[in-house]
Coordinates of C-alpha atoms and ligand atoms in Angstrom, one line a residue:
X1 CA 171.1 134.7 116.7
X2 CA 170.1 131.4 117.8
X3 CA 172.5 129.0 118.8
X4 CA 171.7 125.5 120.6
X5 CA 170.1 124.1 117.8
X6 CA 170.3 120.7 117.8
X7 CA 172.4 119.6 115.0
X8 CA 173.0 115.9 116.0
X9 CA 171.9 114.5 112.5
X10 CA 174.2 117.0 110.7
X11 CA 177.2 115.2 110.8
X12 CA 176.2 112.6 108.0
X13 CA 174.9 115.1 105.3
X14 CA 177.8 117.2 106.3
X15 CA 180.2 114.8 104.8
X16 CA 182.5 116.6 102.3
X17 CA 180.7 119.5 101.9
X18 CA 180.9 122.9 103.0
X19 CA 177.5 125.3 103.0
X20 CA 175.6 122.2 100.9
X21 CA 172.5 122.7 100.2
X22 CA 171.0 119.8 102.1
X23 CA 172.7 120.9 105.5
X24 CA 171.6 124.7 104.7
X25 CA 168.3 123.6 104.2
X26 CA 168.2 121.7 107.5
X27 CA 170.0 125.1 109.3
X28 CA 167.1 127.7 107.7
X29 CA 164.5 125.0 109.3
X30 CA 165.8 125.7 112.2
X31 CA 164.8 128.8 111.6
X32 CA 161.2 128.5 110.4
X33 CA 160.2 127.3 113.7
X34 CA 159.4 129.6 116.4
X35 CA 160.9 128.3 119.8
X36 CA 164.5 129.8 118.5
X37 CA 163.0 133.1 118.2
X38 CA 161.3 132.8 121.4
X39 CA 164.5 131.7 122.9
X40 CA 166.1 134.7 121.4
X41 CA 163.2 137.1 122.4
X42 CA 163.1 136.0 126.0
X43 CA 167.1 136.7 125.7
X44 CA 166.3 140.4 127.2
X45 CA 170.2 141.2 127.5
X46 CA 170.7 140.7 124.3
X47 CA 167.5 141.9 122.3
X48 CA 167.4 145.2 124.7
X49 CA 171.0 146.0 124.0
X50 CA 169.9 146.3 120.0
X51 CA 166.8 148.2 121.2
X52 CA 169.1 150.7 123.5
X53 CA 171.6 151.3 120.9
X54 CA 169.1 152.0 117.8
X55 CA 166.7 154.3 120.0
X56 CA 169.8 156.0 122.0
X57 CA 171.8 156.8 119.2
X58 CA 168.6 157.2 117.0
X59 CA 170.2 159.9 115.2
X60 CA 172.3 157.4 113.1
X61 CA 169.1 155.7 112.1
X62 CA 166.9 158.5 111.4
X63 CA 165.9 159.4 107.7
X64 CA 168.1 156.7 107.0
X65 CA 168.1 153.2 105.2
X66 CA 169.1 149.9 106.7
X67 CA 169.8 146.2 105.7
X68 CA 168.3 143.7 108.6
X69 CA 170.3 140.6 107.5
X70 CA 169.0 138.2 108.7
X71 CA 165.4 139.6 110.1
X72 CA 164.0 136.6 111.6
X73 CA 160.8 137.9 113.1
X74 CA 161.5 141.3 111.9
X75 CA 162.2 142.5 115.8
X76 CA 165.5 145.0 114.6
X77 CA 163.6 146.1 112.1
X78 CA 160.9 147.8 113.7
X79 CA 163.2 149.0 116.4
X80 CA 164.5 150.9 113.2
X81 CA 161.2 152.3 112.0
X82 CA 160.4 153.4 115.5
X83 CA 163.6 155.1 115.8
X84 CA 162.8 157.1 112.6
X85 CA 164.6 154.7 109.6
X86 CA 163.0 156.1 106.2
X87 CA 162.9 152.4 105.1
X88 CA 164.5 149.0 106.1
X89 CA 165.1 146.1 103.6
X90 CA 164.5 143.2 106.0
X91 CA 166.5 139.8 104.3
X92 CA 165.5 136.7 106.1
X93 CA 165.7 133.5 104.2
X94 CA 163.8 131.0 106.3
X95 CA 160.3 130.8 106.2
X96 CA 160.1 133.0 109.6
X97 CA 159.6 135.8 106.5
X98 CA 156.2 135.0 106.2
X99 CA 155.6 135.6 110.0
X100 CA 157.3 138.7 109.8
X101 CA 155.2 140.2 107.3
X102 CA 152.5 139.4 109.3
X103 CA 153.9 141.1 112.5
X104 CA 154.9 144.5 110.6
X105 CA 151.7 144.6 108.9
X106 CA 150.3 144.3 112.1
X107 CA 152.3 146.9 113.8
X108 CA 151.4 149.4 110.2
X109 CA 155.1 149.3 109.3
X110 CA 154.2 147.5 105.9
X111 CA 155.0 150.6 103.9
X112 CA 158.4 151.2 105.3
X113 CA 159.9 147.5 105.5
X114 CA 160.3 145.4 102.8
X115 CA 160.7 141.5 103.8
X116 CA 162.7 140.1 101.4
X117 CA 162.4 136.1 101.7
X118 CA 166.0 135.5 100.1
X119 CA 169.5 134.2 101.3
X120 CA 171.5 137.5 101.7
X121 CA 174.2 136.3 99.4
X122 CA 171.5 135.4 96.3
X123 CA 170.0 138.8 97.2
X124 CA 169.6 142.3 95.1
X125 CA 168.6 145.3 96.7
X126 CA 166.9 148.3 94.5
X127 CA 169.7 150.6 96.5
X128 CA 173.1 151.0 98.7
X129 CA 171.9 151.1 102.3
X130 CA 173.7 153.5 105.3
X131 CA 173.4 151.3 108.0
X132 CA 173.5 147.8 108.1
X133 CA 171.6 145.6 111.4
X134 CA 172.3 142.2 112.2
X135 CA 171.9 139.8 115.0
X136 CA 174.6 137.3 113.8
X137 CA 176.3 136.2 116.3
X138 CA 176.8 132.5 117.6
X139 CA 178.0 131.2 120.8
X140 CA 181.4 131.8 121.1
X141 CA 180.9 134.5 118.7
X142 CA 182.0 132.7 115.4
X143 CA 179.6 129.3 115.5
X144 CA 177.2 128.9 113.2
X145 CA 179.2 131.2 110.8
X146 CA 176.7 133.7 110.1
X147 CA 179.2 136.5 109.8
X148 CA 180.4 135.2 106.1
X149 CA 176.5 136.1 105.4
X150 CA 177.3 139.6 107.2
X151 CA 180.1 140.2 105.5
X152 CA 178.6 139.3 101.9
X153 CA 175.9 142.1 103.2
X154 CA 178.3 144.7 103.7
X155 CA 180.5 144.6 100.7
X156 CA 177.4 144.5 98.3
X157 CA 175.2 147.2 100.2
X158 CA 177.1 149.1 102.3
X159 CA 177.6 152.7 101.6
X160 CA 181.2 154.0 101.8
X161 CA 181.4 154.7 105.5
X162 CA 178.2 153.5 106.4
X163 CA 177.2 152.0 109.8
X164 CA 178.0 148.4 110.9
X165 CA 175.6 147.6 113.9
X166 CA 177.0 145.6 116.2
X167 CA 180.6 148.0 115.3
X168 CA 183.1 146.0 116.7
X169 CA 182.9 142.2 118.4
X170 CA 185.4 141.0 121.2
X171 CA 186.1 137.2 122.0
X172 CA 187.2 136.9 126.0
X173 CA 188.6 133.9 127.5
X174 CA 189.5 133.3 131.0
X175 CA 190.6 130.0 133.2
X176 CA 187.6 128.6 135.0
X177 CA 187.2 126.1 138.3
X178 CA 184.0 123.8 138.4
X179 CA 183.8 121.7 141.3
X180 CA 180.1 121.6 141.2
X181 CA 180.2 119.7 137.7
X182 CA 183.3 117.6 138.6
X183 CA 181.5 116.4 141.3
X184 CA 178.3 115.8 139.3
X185 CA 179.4 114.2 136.8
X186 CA 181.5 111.4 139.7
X187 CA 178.4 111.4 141.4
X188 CA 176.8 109.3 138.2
X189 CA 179.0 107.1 137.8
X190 CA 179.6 106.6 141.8
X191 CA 175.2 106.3 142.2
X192 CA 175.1 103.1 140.0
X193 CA 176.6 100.9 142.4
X194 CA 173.8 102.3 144.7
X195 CA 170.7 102.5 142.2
X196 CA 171.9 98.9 140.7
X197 CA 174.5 97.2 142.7
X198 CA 176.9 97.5 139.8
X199 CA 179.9 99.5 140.6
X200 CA 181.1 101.6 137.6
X201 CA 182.9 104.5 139.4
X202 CA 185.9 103.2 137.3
X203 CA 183.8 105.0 134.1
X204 CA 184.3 108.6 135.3
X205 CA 187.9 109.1 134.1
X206 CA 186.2 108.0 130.8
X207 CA 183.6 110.3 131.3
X208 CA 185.7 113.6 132.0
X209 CA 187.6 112.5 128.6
X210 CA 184.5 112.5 126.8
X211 CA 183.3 116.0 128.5
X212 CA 186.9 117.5 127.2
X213 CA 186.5 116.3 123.5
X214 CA 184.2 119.3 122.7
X215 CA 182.9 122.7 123.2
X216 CA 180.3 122.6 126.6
X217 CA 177.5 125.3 126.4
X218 CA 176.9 126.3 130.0
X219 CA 176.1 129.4 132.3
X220 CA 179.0 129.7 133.9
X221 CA 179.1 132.5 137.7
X222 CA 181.9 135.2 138.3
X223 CA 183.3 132.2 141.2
X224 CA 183.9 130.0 138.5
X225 CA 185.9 132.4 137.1
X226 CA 190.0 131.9 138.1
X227 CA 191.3 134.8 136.3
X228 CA 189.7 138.1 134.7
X229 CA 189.1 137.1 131.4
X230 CA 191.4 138.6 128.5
X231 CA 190.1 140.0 125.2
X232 CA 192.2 137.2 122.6
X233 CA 190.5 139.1 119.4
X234 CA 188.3 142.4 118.2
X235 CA 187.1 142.8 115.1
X236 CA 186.1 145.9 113.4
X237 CA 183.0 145.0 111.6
X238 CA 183.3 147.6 109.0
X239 CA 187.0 146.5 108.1
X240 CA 187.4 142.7 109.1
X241 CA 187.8 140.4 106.6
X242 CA 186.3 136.5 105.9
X243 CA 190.1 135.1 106.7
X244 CA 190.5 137.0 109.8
X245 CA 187.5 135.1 111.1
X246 CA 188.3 131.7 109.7
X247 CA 191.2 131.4 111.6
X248 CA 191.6 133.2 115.4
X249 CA 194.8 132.5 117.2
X250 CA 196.0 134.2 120.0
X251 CA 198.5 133.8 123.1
X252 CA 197.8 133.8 126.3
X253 CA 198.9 134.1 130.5
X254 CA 196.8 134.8 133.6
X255 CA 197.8 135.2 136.9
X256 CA 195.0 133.4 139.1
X257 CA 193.3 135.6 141.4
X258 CA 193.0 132.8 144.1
X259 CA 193.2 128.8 144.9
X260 CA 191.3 126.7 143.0
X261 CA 191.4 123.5 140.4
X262 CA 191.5 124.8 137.1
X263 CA 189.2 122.4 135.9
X264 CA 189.0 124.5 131.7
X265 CA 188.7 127.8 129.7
X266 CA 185.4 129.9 129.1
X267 CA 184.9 131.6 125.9
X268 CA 182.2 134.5 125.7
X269 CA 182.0 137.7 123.7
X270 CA 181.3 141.1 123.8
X271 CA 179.5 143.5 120.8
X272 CA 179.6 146.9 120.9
X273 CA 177.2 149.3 119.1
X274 CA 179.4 152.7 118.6
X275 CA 178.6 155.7 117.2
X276 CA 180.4 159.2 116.8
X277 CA 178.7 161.4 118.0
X278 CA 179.5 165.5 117.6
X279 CA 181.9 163.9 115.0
X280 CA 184.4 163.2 117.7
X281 CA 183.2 161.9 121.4
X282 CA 182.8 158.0 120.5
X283 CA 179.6 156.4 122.3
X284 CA 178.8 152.8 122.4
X285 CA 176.2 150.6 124.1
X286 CA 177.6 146.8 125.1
X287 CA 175.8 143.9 125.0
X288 CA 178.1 141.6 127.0
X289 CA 178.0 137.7 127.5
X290 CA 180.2 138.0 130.2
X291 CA 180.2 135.8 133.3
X292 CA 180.4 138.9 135.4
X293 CA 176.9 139.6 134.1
X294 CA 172.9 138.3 133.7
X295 CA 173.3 135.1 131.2
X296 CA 171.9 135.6 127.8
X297 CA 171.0 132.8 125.8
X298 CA 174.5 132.2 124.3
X299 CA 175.9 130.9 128.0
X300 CA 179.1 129.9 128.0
X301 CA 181.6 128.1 125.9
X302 CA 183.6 125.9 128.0
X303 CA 186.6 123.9 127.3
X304 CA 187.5 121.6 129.8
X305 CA 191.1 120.1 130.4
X306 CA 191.9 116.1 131.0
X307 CA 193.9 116.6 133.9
X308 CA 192.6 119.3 136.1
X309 CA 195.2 121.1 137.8
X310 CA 195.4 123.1 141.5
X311 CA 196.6 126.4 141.4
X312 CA 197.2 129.4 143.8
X313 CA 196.9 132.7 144.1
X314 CA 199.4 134.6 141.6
X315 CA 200.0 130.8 139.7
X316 CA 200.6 131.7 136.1
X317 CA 198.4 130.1 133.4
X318 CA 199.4 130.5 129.9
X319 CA 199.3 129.0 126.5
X320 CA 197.7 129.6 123.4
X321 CA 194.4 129.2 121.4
X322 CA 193.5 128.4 118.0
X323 CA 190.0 128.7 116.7
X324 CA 188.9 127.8 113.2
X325 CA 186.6 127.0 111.1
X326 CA 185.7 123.1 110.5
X327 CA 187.3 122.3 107.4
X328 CA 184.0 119.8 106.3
X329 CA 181.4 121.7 107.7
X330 CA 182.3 125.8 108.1
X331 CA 179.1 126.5 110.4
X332 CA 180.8 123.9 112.9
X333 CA 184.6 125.3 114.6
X334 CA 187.9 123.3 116.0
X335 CA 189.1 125.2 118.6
X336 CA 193.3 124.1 120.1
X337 CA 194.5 124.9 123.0
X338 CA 197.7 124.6 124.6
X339 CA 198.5 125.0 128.2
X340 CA 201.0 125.5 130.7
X341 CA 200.4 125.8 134.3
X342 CA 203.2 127.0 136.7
X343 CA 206.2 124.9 135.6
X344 CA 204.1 122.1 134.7
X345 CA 204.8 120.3 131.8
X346 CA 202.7 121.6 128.7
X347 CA 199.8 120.1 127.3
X348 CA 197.5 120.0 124.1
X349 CA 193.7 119.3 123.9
X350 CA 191.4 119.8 121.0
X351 CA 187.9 120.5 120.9
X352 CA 185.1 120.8 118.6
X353 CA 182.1 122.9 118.5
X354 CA 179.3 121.5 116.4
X355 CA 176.5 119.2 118.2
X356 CA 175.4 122.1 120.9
X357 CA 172.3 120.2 122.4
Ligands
SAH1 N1 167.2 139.5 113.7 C1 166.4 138.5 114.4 C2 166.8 137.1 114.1 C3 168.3 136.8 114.4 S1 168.7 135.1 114.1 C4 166.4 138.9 115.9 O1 167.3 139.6 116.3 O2 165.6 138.3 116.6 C5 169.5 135.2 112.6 C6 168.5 135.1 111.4 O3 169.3 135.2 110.2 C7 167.8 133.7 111.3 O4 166.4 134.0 111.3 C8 168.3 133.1 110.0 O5 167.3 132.4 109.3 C9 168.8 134.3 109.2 N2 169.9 134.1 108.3 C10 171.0 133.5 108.5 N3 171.8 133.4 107.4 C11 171.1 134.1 106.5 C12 171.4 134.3 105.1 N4 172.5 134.0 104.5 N5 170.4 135.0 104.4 C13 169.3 135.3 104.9 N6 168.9 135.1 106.2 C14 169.9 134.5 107.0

C-alpha cells in the first residue's frame, strides 16, 4: 500500500493514543482520495508482481474464495476473478469502496465480488476463505502498521492451511555512500552567502543532524550501495505473530565491497508469493524493492549517520538494529542503530519514521 502520505498534522491528535479514532479517521482519508491509488497503480513493479503471481500460479486461486484486505480500488480482486476465484470478499474501509464497486460493476464482476465497506477487524464474513490477498505493506515493510489488520484477517478467516499472499516478507539492509546528497545539502547552506550575501555555511553541520534524526524516503542506485545488503528478518505470513513484528532486532557486519564514505543504512524489503506446486517443487514470484532493481513507489528507507565515515575495501561494518513500533502512535516506528566501523569507536543514533513527506 500507499506510503508517503503526508502525516505532518498527525503528531498532535496522536498524543497518547494508539489506533484513536481521530488519527484512523485522518489515515482512511488518506485513502478515499485517489492520487494514492494512482501512485500505487503507476507502481508497475509492484502491482504486476500481484498480477504475475495470481495468474501464474492461478491454480491456487481457481474455484477458490479469497479475502482482499484492504481492496482499495478493488485492483487484486479482479486479478482474482480473472484468474478463475469463485468469489472474493473485497474489505476496504475507506470510502475508495464506493469507487470500487463502481469499477467491478463496470468490469461485470458484480456477482462474484462482494465490497465490503468495513474495517477488517469490525468485519464478519458469511464464510472461512482459502486464500487470503493483501497489499499491506509500508515502506520499510512495517510503517503504517497495516499488517496488525492482516493478521486480524487471517486468524478470523483463514482456513486451516490456507494461502497467505504475499507468503513470506524479508527486510534487507545494507551500508550506503551518498555524496551526491552530502554535497547538496552543503551546497544550500554554502549558496546563501552568494544568493544574499549572508554566509551561513556554518548551518550545515546542523543541517546533516537534522537529516539523521529520522527515517529519509529516497530512491536510492546499486553505487550507492557499500555492501550487498543482508536479509535482518523473514516472516512467514501464515505463522508470524503481532509481537514478532512490533519489535525487529537483529545484528549485523558487512565487509565493504570498495572505498567510499559511509554516509547511512538503507532499509528495503522483499515479498514473495509461493506456492507448492506438485505438492513438493516450491515456486514463488518476488516483488523486490531492492536498490539492485526498477524503484517502486516505496523507495528507499535511509538512515543516515552524524559522522560519516571513510571506509575501504574489505573494512568491516557492523552493529545492530532495532525497529519498533512507536509506543504513542503504532502506525509510526523507532528504529536504533548501533554502529561500529573498523576499530572505530562505537556509536548510537536513533531515528523515527512517521512524517514521510
Ligand atoms: N489492494 C489495493 C489497495 C492497497 S492499499 C491495491 O493493491 O491497489 C491498502 C488499503 O487497505 C487502503 O485502501 C486502506 O484504506 C485499506 N485498509 C487499511 N487498513 C484497513 C483495515 N483495517 N480495514 C479495511 N481496510 C483497510
Amino acid at each position: 500500500m500507499s506510503k508517503r502520505r503526508r502525516v505532518q498534522d498527525l503528531s498532535d491528535e496522536a498524543e497518547g493514543s494508539i489506533f484513536d479514532a481521530k488519527s484512523e479517521k485522518f489515515y482512511f482519508n488518506v485513502y478515499s482520495d485517489a492520487s494514492v491509488h494512482e501512485r500505487m497503480l503507476e507502481d508497475m513493479t509492484r502491482t504486476k508482481a500481484y498480477q504475475d503471481a495470481i495468474f501464474k500460479f492461478s491454480d491456487a486461486i481457481k474455484g477458490k474464495v479469497v479475502a482482499d484486505v484492504g481492496a482499495g480500488t478493488g485492483i487484486l480482486s479482479m486479478f482474482c476473478i480473472q484468474a478463475g476465484a469463485k468469489k472474493v470478499y473485497a474489505v476496504e474501509a475507506s470510502d475508495m469502496a464506493e469507487q470500487a464497486r463502481g469499477v467491478i460493476k463496470a468490469n461485470g464482476m458484480s456477482e462474484q465480488i462482494d465490497v465490503m465497506q468495513c474495517l477488517v477487524e469490525d468485519c464478519d464474513l458469511p464464510e472461512m476463505v482459502d486464500v487470503i490477498v493483501s497489499e499491506w505493506m509500508g515502506c520499510m515493510l512495517l510503517y503504517e502498521s497495516m499488517w496488525v489488520s492482516l493478521l486480524c484477517a487471517r486468524d478470523k478467516w483463514l482456513k486451516p492451511n490456507g494461502l497467505m499472499w504475499p507468503s513470506v516478507t524479508e527486510l534487507h539492509l545494507a551500508p550506503i555512500t551518498n555524496e551526491g546528497l552530502w554535497q547538496e545539502k552543503k551546497e544550500i547552506w554554502d549558496s546563501v552567502n552568494e544568493n544574499y550575501g549572508v554566509n551561513m555555511s556554518s548551518m550545515f553541520p546542523f543541517a546533516w543532524t537534522c537529516l539523521c534524526r529520522s527515517v529519509n524516503i529516497i530512491v536510492l542506485s546499486a553505487e550507492n550501495v557499500l555492501a550487498r545488503g543482508h536479509v535482518i528478518a523473514k516472516f512467514d505470513m501464515a505463522t508470524v505473530k503481532i509481537s514478532d513484528l512490533e519489535h525487529v532486532k537483529s545484528d549485523f557486519s558487512f565487509a565493504s565491497m570498495g572505498r567510499g564514505v559511509l554516509h547511512g543504512f538503507a532499509a528495503w524489503f522483499t515479498a514473495a508469493f509461493d506456492v507448492r506446486q506438485n505438492d513438493s517443487e516450491l515456486n514463488s514470484v518476488v516483488l523486490t524493492t531492492s536498490p539492485y532493481n526498477e524503484p517502486t513507489h516505496w523507495e528507499h528507507s535511509v538512515m543516515y549517520i552524524e559522522h560519516p565515515v571513510t571506509v575501504d575495501q574489505d573494512d568491516i561494518i557492523s552493529g545492530n538494529i532495532k525497529i519498533t513500533t512507536n509506543k504513542k502512535y503504532s502506525r509510526w516506528l523507532d528504529v536504533q542503530l548501533t554502529c561500529r566501523v573498523k576499530d572505530n569507536p562505537e556509536f548510537e543514533q536513533k531515528y523515527t519514521m512517521n512524517d514521510l513527506s
